[in-house]
Short mmCIF file of C-alpha atoms in Angstrom, two decimals:
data_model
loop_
_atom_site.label_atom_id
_atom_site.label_comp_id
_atom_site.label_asym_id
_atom_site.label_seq_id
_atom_site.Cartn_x
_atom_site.Cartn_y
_atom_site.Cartn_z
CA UNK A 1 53.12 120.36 95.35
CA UNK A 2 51.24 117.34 96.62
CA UNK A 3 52.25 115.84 92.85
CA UNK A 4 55.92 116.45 93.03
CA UNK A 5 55.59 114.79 96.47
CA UNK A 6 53.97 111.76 95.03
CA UNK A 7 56.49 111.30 92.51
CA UNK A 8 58.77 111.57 94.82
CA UNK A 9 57.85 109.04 96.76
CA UNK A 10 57.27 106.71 94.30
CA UNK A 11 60.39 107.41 92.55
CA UNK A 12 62.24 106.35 96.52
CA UNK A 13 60.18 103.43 96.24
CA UNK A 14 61.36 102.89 92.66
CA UNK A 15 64.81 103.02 93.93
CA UNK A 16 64.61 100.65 97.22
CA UNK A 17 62.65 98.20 94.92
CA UNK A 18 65.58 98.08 92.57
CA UNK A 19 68.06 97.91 94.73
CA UNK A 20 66.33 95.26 96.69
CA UNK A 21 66.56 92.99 93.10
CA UNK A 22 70.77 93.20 93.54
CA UNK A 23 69.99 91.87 96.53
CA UNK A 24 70.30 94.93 98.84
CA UNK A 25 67.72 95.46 101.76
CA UNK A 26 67.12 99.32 102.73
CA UNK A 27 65.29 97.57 105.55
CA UNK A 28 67.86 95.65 107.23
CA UNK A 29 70.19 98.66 106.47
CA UNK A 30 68.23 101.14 108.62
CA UNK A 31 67.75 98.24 111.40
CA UNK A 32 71.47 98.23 111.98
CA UNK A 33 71.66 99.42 115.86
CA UNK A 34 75.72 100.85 115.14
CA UNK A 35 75.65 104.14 112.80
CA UNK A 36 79.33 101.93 111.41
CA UNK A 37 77.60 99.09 110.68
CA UNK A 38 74.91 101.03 108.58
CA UNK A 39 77.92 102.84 106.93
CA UNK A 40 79.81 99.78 106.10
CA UNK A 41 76.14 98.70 104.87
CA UNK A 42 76.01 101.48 102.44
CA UNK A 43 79.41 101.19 101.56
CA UNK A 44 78.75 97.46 100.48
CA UNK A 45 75.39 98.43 98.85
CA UNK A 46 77.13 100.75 96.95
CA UNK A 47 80.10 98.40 95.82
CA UNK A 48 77.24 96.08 94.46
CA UNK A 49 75.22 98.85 92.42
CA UNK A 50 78.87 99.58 90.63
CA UNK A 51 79.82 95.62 90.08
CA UNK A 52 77.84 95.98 87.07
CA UNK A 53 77.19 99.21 84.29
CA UNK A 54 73.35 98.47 83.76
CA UNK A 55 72.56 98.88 87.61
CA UNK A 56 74.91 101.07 87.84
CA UNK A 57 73.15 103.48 84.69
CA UNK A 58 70.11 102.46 86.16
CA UNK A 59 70.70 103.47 89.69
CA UNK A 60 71.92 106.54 88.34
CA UNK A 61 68.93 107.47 86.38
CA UNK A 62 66.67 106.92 89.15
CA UNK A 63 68.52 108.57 91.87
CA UNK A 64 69.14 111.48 89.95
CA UNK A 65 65.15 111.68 89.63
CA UNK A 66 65.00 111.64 92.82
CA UNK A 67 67.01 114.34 94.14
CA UNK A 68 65.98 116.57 91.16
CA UNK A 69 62.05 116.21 92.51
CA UNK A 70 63.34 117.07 96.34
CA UNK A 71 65.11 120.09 94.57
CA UNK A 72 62.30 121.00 92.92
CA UNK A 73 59.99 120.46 96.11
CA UNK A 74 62.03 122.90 98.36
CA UNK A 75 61.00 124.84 100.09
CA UNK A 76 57.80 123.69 100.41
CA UNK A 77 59.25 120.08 101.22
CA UNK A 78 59.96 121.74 104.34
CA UNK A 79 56.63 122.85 105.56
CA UNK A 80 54.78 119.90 105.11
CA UNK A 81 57.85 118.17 107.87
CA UNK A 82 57.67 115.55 104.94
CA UNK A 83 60.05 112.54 106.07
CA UNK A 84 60.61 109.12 103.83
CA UNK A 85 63.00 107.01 105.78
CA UNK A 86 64.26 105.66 102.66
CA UNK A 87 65.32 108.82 101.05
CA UNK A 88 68.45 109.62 103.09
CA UNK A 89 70.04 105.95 102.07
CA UNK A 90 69.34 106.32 98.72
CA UNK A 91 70.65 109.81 98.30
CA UNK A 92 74.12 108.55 100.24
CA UNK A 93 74.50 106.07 97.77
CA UNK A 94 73.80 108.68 95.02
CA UNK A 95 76.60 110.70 96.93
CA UNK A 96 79.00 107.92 96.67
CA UNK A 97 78.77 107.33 93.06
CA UNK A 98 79.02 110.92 92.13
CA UNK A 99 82.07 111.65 94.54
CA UNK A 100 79.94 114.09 96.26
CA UNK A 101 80.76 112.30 99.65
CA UNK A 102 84.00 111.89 101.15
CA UNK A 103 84.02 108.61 102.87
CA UNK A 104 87.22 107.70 103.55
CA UNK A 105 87.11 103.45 103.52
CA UNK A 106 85.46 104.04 99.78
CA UNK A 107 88.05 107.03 98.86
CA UNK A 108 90.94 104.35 100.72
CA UNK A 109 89.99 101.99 98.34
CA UNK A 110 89.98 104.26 94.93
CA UNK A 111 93.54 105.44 96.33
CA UNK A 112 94.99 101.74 96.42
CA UNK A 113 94.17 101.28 92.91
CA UNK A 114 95.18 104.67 91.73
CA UNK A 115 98.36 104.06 93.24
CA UNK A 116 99.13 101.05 91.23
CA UNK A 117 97.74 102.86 87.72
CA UNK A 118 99.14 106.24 88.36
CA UNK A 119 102.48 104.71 88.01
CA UNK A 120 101.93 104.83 84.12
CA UNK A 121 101.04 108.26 84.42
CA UNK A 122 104.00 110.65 83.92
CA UNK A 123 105.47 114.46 82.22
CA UNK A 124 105.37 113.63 78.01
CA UNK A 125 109.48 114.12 76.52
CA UNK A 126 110.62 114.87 73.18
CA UNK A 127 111.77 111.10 72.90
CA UNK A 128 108.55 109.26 74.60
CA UNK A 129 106.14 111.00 72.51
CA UNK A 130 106.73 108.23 69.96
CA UNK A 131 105.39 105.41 72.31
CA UNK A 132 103.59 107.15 74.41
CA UNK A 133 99.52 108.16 74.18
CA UNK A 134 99.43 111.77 75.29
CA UNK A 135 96.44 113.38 78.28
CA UNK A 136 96.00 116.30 79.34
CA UNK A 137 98.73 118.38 77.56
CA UNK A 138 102.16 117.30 78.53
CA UNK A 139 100.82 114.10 80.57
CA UNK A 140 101.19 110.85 78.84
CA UNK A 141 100.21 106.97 79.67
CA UNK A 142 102.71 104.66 79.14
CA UNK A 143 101.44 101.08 80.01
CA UNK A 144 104.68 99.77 80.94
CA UNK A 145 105.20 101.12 83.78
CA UNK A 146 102.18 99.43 85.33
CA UNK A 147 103.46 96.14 87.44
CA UNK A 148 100.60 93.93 86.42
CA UNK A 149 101.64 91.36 89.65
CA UNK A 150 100.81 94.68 91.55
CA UNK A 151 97.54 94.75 90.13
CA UNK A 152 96.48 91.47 89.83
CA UNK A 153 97.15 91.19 93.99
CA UNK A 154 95.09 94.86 94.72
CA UNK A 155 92.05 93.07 93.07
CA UNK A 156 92.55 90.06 94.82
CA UNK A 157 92.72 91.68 98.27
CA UNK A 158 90.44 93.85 97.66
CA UNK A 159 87.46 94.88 100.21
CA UNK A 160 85.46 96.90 98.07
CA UNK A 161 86.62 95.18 94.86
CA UNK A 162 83.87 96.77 92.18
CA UNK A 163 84.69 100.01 93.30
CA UNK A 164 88.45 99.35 92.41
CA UNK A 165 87.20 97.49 89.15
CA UNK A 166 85.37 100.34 88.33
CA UNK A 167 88.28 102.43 88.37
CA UNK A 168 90.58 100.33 86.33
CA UNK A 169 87.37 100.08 83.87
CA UNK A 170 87.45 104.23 83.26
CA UNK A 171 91.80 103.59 82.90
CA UNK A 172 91.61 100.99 80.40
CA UNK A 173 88.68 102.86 78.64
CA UNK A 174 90.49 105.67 78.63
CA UNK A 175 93.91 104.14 77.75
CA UNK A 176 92.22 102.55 74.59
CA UNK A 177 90.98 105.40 73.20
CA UNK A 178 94.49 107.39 73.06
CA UNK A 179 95.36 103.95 71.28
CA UNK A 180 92.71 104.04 68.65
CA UNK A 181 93.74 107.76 68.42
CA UNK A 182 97.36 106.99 67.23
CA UNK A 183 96.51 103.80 65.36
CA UNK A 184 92.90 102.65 63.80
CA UNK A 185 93.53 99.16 63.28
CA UNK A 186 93.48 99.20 67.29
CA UNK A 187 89.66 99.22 67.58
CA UNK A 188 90.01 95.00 68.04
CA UNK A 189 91.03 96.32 72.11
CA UNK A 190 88.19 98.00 72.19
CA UNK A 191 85.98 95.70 70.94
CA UNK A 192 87.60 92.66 73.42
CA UNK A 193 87.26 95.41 76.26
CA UNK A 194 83.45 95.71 75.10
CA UNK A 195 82.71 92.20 74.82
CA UNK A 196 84.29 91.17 78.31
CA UNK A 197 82.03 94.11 80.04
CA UNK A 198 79.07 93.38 78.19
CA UNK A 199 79.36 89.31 78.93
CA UNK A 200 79.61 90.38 82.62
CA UNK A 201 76.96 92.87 82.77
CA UNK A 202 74.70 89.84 80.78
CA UNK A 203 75.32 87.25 83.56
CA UNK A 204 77.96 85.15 81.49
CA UNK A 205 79.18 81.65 82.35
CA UNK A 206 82.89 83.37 82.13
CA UNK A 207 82.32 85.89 84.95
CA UNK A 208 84.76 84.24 87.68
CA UNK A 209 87.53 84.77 85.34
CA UNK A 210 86.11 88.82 84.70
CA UNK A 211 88.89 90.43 86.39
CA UNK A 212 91.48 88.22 85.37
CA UNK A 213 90.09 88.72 81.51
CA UNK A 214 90.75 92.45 82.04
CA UNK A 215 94.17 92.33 83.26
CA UNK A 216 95.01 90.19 80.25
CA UNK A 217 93.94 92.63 78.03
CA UNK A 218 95.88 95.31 79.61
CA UNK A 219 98.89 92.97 79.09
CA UNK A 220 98.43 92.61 75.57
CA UNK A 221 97.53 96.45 75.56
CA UNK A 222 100.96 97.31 77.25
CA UNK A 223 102.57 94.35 74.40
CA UNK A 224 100.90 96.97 71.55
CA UNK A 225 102.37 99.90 73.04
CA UNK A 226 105.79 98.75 72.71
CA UNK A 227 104.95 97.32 68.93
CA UNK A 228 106.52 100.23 67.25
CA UNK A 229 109.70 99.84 68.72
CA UNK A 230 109.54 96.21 67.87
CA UNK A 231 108.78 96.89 64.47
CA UNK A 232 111.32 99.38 64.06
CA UNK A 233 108.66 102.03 62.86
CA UNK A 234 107.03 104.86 64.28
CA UNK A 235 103.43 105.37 65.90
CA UNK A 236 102.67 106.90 62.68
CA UNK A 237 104.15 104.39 60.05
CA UNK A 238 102.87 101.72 62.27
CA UNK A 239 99.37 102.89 61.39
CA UNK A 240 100.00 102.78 58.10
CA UNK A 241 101.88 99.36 57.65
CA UNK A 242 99.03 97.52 59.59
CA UNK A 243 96.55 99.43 57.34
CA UNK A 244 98.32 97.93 54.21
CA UNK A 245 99.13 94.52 55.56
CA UNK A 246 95.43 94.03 56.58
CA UNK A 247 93.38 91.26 55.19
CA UNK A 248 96.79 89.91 53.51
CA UNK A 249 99.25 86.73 54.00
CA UNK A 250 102.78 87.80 53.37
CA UNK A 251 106.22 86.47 53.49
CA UNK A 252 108.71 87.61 56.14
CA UNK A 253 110.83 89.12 52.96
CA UNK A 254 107.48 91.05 51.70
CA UNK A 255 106.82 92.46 55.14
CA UNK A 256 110.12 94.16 55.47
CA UNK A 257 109.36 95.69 52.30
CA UNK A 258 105.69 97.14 53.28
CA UNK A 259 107.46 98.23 56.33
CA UNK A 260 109.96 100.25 53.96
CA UNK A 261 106.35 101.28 51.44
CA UNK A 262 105.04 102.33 55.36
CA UNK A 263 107.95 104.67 55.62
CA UNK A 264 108.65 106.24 52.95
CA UNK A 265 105.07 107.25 52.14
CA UNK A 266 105.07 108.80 55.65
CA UNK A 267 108.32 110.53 54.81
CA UNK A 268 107.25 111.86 51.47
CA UNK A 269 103.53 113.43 52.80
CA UNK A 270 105.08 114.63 55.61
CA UNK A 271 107.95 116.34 53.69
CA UNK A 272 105.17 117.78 51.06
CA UNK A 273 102.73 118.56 53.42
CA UNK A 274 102.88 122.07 52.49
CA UNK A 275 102.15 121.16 48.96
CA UNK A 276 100.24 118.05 49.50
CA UNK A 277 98.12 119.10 52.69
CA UNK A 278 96.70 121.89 51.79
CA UNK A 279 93.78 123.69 53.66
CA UNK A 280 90.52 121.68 52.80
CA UNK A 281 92.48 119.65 50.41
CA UNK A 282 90.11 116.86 50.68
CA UNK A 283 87.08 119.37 49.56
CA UNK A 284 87.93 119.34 46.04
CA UNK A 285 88.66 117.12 43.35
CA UNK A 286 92.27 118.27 42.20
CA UNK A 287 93.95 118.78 46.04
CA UNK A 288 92.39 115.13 46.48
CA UNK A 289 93.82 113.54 43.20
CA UNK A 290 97.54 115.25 44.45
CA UNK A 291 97.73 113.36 47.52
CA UNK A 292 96.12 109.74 46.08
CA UNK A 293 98.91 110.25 43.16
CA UNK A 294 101.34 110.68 46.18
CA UNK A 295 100.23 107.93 47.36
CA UNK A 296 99.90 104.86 44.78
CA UNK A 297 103.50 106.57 43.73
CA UNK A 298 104.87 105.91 47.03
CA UNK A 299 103.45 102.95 47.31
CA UNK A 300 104.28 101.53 43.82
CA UNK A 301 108.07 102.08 44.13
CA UNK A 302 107.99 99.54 47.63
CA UNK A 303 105.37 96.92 47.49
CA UNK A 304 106.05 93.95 46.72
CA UNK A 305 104.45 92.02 43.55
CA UNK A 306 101.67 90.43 46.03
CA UNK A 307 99.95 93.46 45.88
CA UNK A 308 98.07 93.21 42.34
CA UNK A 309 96.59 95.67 40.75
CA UNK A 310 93.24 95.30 42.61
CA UNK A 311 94.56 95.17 46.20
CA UNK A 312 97.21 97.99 45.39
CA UNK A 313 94.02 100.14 44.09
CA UNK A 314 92.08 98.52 47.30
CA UNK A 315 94.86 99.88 49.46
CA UNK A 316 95.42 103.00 48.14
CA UNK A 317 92.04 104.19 48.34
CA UNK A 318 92.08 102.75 52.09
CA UNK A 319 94.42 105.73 52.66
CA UNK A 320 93.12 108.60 51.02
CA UNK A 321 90.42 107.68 52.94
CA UNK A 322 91.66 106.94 56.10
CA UNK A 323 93.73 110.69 55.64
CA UNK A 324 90.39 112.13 55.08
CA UNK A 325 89.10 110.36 57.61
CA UNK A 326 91.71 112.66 60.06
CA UNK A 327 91.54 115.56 58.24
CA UNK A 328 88.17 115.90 58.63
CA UNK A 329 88.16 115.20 62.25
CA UNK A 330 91.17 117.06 62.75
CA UNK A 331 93.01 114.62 65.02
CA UNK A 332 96.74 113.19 64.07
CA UNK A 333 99.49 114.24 61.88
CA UNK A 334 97.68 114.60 59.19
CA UNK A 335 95.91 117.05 60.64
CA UNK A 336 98.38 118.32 62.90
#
């Protein structure tokens, strides 16, 4: 006992230490003579341990040490009238950043900016479902129905403004991956949403303009969404024209045409899926050499003579794999 006591300590004094290097004082917390000052203390303490995802993982890992030691301690803990003035700040915090406290100025501020992204949150229809990136069964997240003014002036007024950022964060995260779902060639979001974070959590010279870098990025995200309608193709043949147009330079004539190749090889798999998409077609050799000859011939009656005989082999075997790719993983239409 006296051991789990000992690391306990030390893993309190682990966690005031840290905290002390964002620049947050346990001491001066605890000296506050108003039980709302130390509150709005705690609150602020905690807005600065989310600002960025390393403290914030770190914080994490040792607070959740810590309360699994006083767990293991009880009831012993007890006995011994230990006390740690320290302990009961850290574990608030720890609260806060596993919602496992309701305090109502942090839970105000989470509402403000769920308000604003909620709005893109609504019931899935036959006719969205095309545009649309589907949660949670017949939910959906359509980005244009966020007012990006809106959000731009909740950041900027803001109180507990990492705590709101830190919502939008999980959103966008969230929002990118039913992207990539629908459409591969959307991973370059992702990677911009990466390299913003990581630049902030690394101290970059660009982080004034941090917030203002992620609600650019949801613009252009909300710009993709409505690509397919631009384009005049579906989520689905959209995937597949950007796969094929990839890595080449082509005429406004020779577009329209791998927009029509796009198409039609979506029409023609989906129409033979049956005989095409068989169970474990990709398994074995003679399932697999159906759908590639499905392919390269639905591809070779609408490309246009840019594609040579290396990229049209090139592309062609992009697809089979990209199809076994989903069939294997069981996510899309192909798999569907």
């Amino acid at each position: 006992m006296d051991e789990l006591i000992d690391l306990l300590n030390s893993c309190i004094n682990e966690g005031d230490a840290f905290l002390q290097t964002l620049g947050v004082s346990l001491d001066s917390i605890l000296g506050e003579s108003s039980t709302f000052d130390k509150l709005d203390a705690f609150r602020s303490a905690y807005d600065t341990v989310v600002a960025n995802d390393e403290s914030k993982d770190k914080f994490k890992v040792i607070t959740n040490k810590m309360i699994n030691l006083y767990e293991a301690s009880k009831p012993e803990i007890f006995e011994r009238h230990w006390d740690n003035e320290k302990f009961s700040p850290l574990a608030y915090i720890h609260g806060l950043l596993h919602n496992k406290i309701d305090d109502e100025k942090i839970q105000r501020a989470r509402n403000r900016m769920t308000t604003v992204l909620d709005s893109s949150v609504t019931s899935a229809t036959a006719e969205d479902k095309q545009r649309e990136y589907a949660i949670h069964g017949t939910k959906v997240i359509d980005l244009s129905k966020i007012n990006v003014d809106e959000l731009r002036a909740e950041i900027k007024k803001a109180v507990y403004k990492a705590v709101e950022i830190d919502d939008l964060k999980a959103f966008m995260e969230t929002a990118l991956q039913k992207m990539i779902s629908r459409n591969c060639t959307r991973q370059k979001f992702s990677q911009r949403f990466k390299g913003i974070i990581d630049r902030y959590n690394a101290g970059g010279s660009e982080n004034e303009d941090y917030y203002e870098q992620l609600v650019k990025l949801l613009e252009e995200m909300q710009k993709e969404q409505e690509r397919p309608k631009a384009e005049g193709l579906s989520e689905e043949e959209l995937e597949v024209y950007d796969l094929l147009v990839r890595g080449k330079k082509l005429t406004q004539e020779e577009e329209q045409k791998v927009k029509l190749a796009a198409k039609n090889l979506f029409k023609k798999l989906t129409e033979e899926k049956t005989e095409l998409l068989v169970v474990d077609w990709y398994k074995d050799d003679q399932p697999r050499m159906k759908v590639k000859s499905a392919i390269e011939y639905a591809l070779n009656e609408d490309l246009p003579d840019s594609y040579d005989k290396d990229s049209f082999d090139a592309k062609t075997n992009l697809l089979l794999n990209h199809f076994i790719d989903m069939a294997i993983q069981g996510y899309g239409w192909i798999a569907a």
